[in-house]
Short mmCIF file of C-alpha atoms in Angstrom, two decimals:
data_model
loop_
_atom_site.label_atom_id
_atom_site.label_comp_id
_atom_site.label_asym_id
_atom_site.label_seq_id
_atom_site.Cartn_x
_atom_site.Cartn_y
_atom_site.Cartn_z
CA MET A 79 -55.84 22.65 19.24
CA ASN A 80 -55.58 26.36 19.27
CA GLU A 81 -55.05 26.56 22.62
CA TYR A 82 -52.36 23.95 22.66
CA LEU A 83 -50.92 26.53 19.22
CA SER A 84 -50.97 29.71 21.16
CA SER A 85 -49.15 28.19 24.19
CA ALA A 86 -46.21 26.79 21.91
CA PHE A 87 -46.06 29.61 20.19
CA SER A 88 -46.79 32.62 22.21
CA THR A 89 -44.23 36.15 21.59
CA ALA A 90 -43.08 34.91 25.68
CA MET A 91 -42.45 30.96 23.70
CA LEU A 92 -40.84 31.79 20.98
CA SER A 93 -38.34 34.03 22.99
CA GLU A 94 -37.72 30.76 25.62
CA TYR A 95 -37.16 28.38 22.44
CA GLY A 96 -34.42 31.33 21.48
CA ASN A 97 -32.66 31.60 24.70
CA GLY A 98 -32.65 27.92 25.02
CA LEU A 99 -31.27 27.47 21.74
CA LEU A 100 -27.97 29.53 22.97
CA ILE A 101 -27.82 28.05 25.81
CA THR A 102 -27.62 24.58 24.33
CA LEU A 103 -25.06 26.28 21.81
CA TYR A 104 -23.33 27.56 24.18
CA PHE A 105 -22.86 23.96 26.46
CA VAL A 106 -22.05 22.15 23.19
CA VAL A 107 -19.85 24.33 21.30
CA LEU A 108 -17.40 25.42 25.19
CA CYS A 109 -17.73 21.59 26.27
CA THR A 110 -16.61 20.53 22.91
CA LEU A 111 -13.45 22.49 22.85
CA VAL A 112 -12.61 21.87 26.07
CA SER A 113 -13.32 18.26 26.01
CA TYR A 114 -11.06 17.94 22.54
CA LEU A 115 -8.65 20.33 24.26
CA LEU A 116 -7.95 17.75 27.14
CA GLY A 117 -8.70 14.67 25.27
CA ILE A 118 -6.65 15.40 22.07
CA PRO A 119 -3.49 14.70 24.07
CA LEU A 120 -5.05 11.34 26.06
CA GLY A 121 -5.86 9.40 22.79
CA VAL A 122 -2.38 10.39 21.10
CA ILE A 123 -1.02 9.12 24.91
CA LEU A 124 -3.19 6.14 24.68
CA CYS A 125 -2.07 5.22 20.91
CA VAL A 126 1.47 5.81 21.23
CA SER A 127 1.53 4.00 24.23
CA ASP A 128 0.51 1.04 23.44
CA ARG A 129 1.94 -1.64 22.99
CA ASP A 130 1.79 -2.05 19.26
CA GLY A 131 2.24 2.00 19.67
CA ILE A 132 5.25 4.24 18.13
CA HIS A 133 6.59 4.47 22.02
CA PRO A 134 5.43 1.68 23.95
CA ASN A 135 5.04 2.03 28.26
CA ALA A 136 2.79 -0.46 29.52
CA PRO A 137 2.39 1.25 33.25
CA LEU A 138 1.35 4.76 31.68
CA ASN A 139 -0.82 2.92 29.08
CA LYS A 140 -2.90 0.97 32.01
CA ILE A 141 -2.95 3.50 34.54
CA LEU A 142 -4.53 5.90 32.06
CA GLY A 143 -6.59 3.22 30.34
CA LEU A 144 -8.15 2.38 33.60
CA VAL A 145 -8.93 6.27 34.82
CA VAL A 146 -10.82 6.99 31.10
CA ASN A 147 -12.76 3.38 31.43
CA ILE A 148 -14.15 4.71 34.47
CA LEU A 149 -15.01 7.76 33.47
CA ARG A 150 -16.63 6.38 30.79
CA SER A 151 -18.82 3.72 33.01
CA ILE A 152 -20.07 6.21 35.26
CA PRO A 153 -23.44 6.80 34.04
CA PHE A 154 -24.11 10.57 33.48
CA VAL A 155 -26.64 11.27 35.89
CA ILE A 156 -24.92 9.25 38.38
CA LEU A 157 -21.36 11.20 37.36
CA LEU A 158 -23.20 14.66 37.67
CA VAL A 159 -24.26 14.21 41.73
CA VAL A 160 -21.09 12.76 42.16
CA ALA A 161 -19.28 15.80 40.61
CA LEU A 162 -21.12 18.40 42.73
CA PRO A 163 -18.38 18.70 45.63
CA LEU A 164 -15.82 19.55 42.16
CA THR A 165 -18.06 21.91 40.92
CA LYS A 166 -18.57 23.72 43.88
CA LEU A 167 -14.50 24.24 43.96
CA LEU A 168 -14.32 25.13 40.61
CA ILE A 169 -17.07 26.94 39.77
CA GLY A 170 -17.78 28.61 43.62
CA THR A 171 -21.47 26.85 43.25
CA LYS A 172 -23.23 23.53 42.50
CA VAL A 173 -26.12 24.86 40.34
CA GLY A 174 -26.54 27.14 37.31
CA ASN A 175 -25.36 26.30 34.02
CA ASN A 176 -21.66 26.64 34.02
CA ALA A 177 -21.97 24.05 36.66
CA PHE A 178 -23.15 21.81 34.53
CA LEU A 179 -20.63 22.04 31.99
CA VAL A 180 -18.13 20.37 34.48
CA PRO A 181 -19.72 16.97 34.56
CA LEU A 182 -20.46 17.53 31.31
CA ILE A 183 -17.25 17.47 30.62
CA LEU A 184 -15.96 15.00 32.81
CA SER A 185 -18.09 12.52 30.71
CA ALA A 186 -16.97 13.80 27.24
CA ALA A 187 -13.53 13.93 27.68
CA PRO A 188 -12.74 10.41 28.24
CA PHE A 189 -15.31 9.28 25.62
CA VAL A 190 -13.17 11.88 23.18
CA ALA A 191 -9.71 10.02 24.42
CA ARG A 192 -11.19 6.78 22.87
CA MET A 193 -12.32 8.37 19.67
CA VAL A 194 -8.92 9.50 18.71
CA GLU A 195 -7.44 6.64 19.83
CA SER A 196 -9.48 4.45 17.52
CA SER A 197 -8.81 7.34 14.97
CA LEU A 198 -5.55 7.29 15.09
CA LYS A 199 -5.00 3.54 15.04
CA GLU A 200 -6.09 3.45 11.70
CA VAL A 201 -3.86 4.97 10.44
CA GLY A 202 -1.93 1.74 8.36
CA HIS A 203 1.54 0.51 10.14
CA GLY A 204 3.04 1.22 6.74
CA VAL A 205 2.50 4.91 6.11
CA ILE A 206 4.31 5.40 9.95
CA GLU A 207 6.97 2.78 9.54
CA ALA A 208 7.83 4.64 6.08
CA ALA A 209 8.09 8.24 8.59
CA GLN A 210 10.50 6.38 10.81
CA SER A 211 12.43 5.07 8.05
CA MET A 212 13.35 8.79 7.34
CA GLY A 213 14.27 9.64 10.90
CA SER A 214 11.20 11.27 11.73
CA THR A 215 10.83 11.79 15.64
CA ASN A 216 8.11 10.45 17.58
CA TRP A 217 6.52 14.32 17.22
CA GLN A 218 6.79 14.27 13.34
CA ILE A 219 5.19 11.08 13.37
CA ILE A 220 2.04 11.99 15.55
CA THR A 221 2.08 15.77 14.20
CA LYS A 222 2.85 15.25 10.46
CA VAL A 223 1.68 11.57 9.85
CA MET A 224 -0.57 10.50 12.26
CA ILE A 225 -3.46 13.08 12.29
CA PRO A 226 -3.18 14.10 9.19
CA GLU A 227 -3.79 10.46 7.76
CA ALA A 228 -6.69 10.43 10.41
CA LYS A 229 -8.19 13.53 9.48
CA PRO A 230 -11.35 11.62 8.43
CA SER A 231 -11.81 9.80 11.11
CA LEU A 232 -11.63 12.08 13.48
CA LEU A 233 -14.10 14.69 12.15
CA VAL A 234 -16.29 11.20 12.36
CA GLY A 235 -16.00 11.04 15.60
CA ALA A 236 -16.05 14.72 16.25
CA ALA A 237 -19.22 14.74 14.84
CA ILE A 238 -20.14 11.76 16.64
CA SER A 239 -19.21 13.44 20.21
CA VAL A 240 -21.08 16.72 19.51
CA THR A 241 -24.45 14.96 19.09
CA THR A 242 -23.24 12.51 22.10
CA ILE A 243 -22.75 15.88 23.95
CA LEU A 244 -25.67 16.92 23.09
CA GLY A 245 -28.02 14.26 23.79
CA TYR A 246 -26.73 14.98 27.90
CA THR A 247 -27.64 18.49 27.56
CA PRO A 248 -31.47 17.73 28.86
CA LEU A 249 -29.88 16.74 32.07
CA ALA A 250 -29.00 20.25 32.91
CA THR A 251 -32.58 20.91 34.42
CA LEU A 252 -30.96 18.77 37.46
CA VAL A 253 -28.97 21.62 38.45
CA GLY A 254 -31.29 24.34 37.70
CA GLY A 255 -29.53 25.11 34.03
CA GLY A 256 -31.61 26.05 30.96
CA GLY A 257 -31.42 24.83 27.26
CA LEU A 258 -34.09 23.29 24.60
CA GLY A 259 -33.44 19.87 26.55
CA ALA A 260 -34.11 21.48 30.15
CA ILE A 261 -37.52 22.78 28.07
CA ALA A 262 -38.52 20.73 26.85
CA VAL A 263 -38.32 18.33 30.55
CA GLN A 264 -39.83 21.45 32.96
CA TYR A 265 -43.02 21.79 30.33
CA GLY A 266 -43.40 18.17 29.58
CA LEU A 267 -42.78 16.39 32.78
CA TYR A 268 -43.65 18.59 35.48
CA ARG A 269 -46.10 21.14 33.74
CA PHE A 270 -47.49 18.37 31.10
CA GLN A 271 -47.33 20.82 28.39
CA ASP A 272 -46.95 18.51 25.53
CA ASP A 273 -46.75 21.40 23.29
CA ILE A 274 -43.75 22.61 24.79
CA MET A 275 -42.28 19.53 24.68
CA TYR A 276 -43.06 18.70 21.32
CA VAL A 277 -41.41 21.93 19.94
CA SER A 278 -38.08 22.00 22.33
CA SER A 279 -37.89 18.19 21.06
CA ILE A 280 -38.00 19.01 17.62
CA LEU A 281 -35.65 21.66 17.46
CA MET A 282 -33.04 19.67 19.40
CA ILE A 283 -33.55 16.57 16.88
CA ILE A 284 -32.85 19.60 13.52
CA LEU A 285 -29.78 20.89 15.88
CA VAL A 286 -28.79 17.46 15.85
CA GLN A 287 -29.26 16.66 12.39
CA ILE A 288 -27.14 19.69 11.49
CA MET A 289 -23.89 18.92 13.81
CA GLN A 290 -24.21 15.52 12.61
CA GLU A 291 -24.78 16.74 8.65
CA THR A 292 -21.89 18.93 8.97
CA GLY A 293 -19.64 16.69 10.45
CA MET A 294 -19.94 14.03 8.17
CA ARG A 295 -19.69 16.93 5.69
CA LEU A 296 -16.56 17.68 6.26
CA ALA A 297 -14.82 14.08 6.89
CA ARG A 298 -15.84 13.65 3.20
CA SER A 299 -14.67 16.09 2.03
CA SER A 300 -11.16 15.77 4.04
CA ASP A 301 -10.98 12.23 2.83
CA LYS A 302 -8.35 11.59 0.23
CA ARG A 303 -9.45 7.63 -0.66
CA SER A 304 -13.33 9.77 -2.25
CA ARG A 305 -11.03 12.17 -4.63
#
């Protein structure tokens, strides 16, 4: 037992955990930011162009919806491999932490787009119709009515998206990336050091709980109905 403890909590491993935590946060924060920069406009377009939206456009909605659905339906491990040529083109390499971000964003952005679309569709038609009756433009309705009204739901979706992205990070080890998940896989699967795998997994669980709780608290505080 002492050997296990000394292995999992040695100075070298504590440094490894710290480095893995920073890499994991790097993956999650950067991927979330880029995914939302892409996903919010996509989600808005999907919602607005729907047949019940404020500016229906069936061809655009179907084409965009098909692209989003295709990307969402590809298992992440397969997407990781399929995206290697694009990764090489954009990053200049197929391995490493930055290379892992490309398929991670490709997988997360469509998911975020659907989460945003779903949140915006929760906004009551009465609120939108009231804004239209006052002469608001579609842009004003989107930015000043739909997004503010959907804020609690958008924050809940963000919490779900972040934890989903975090769940994919262990696969960084397949392209030579790092992170807490990669530590768990490398030491637990390849070196049979279960103690290190358990510590890394517990740190991942703690990180998930912190992110999930933070997102839910922000959602509750922004919900006017709970006041």
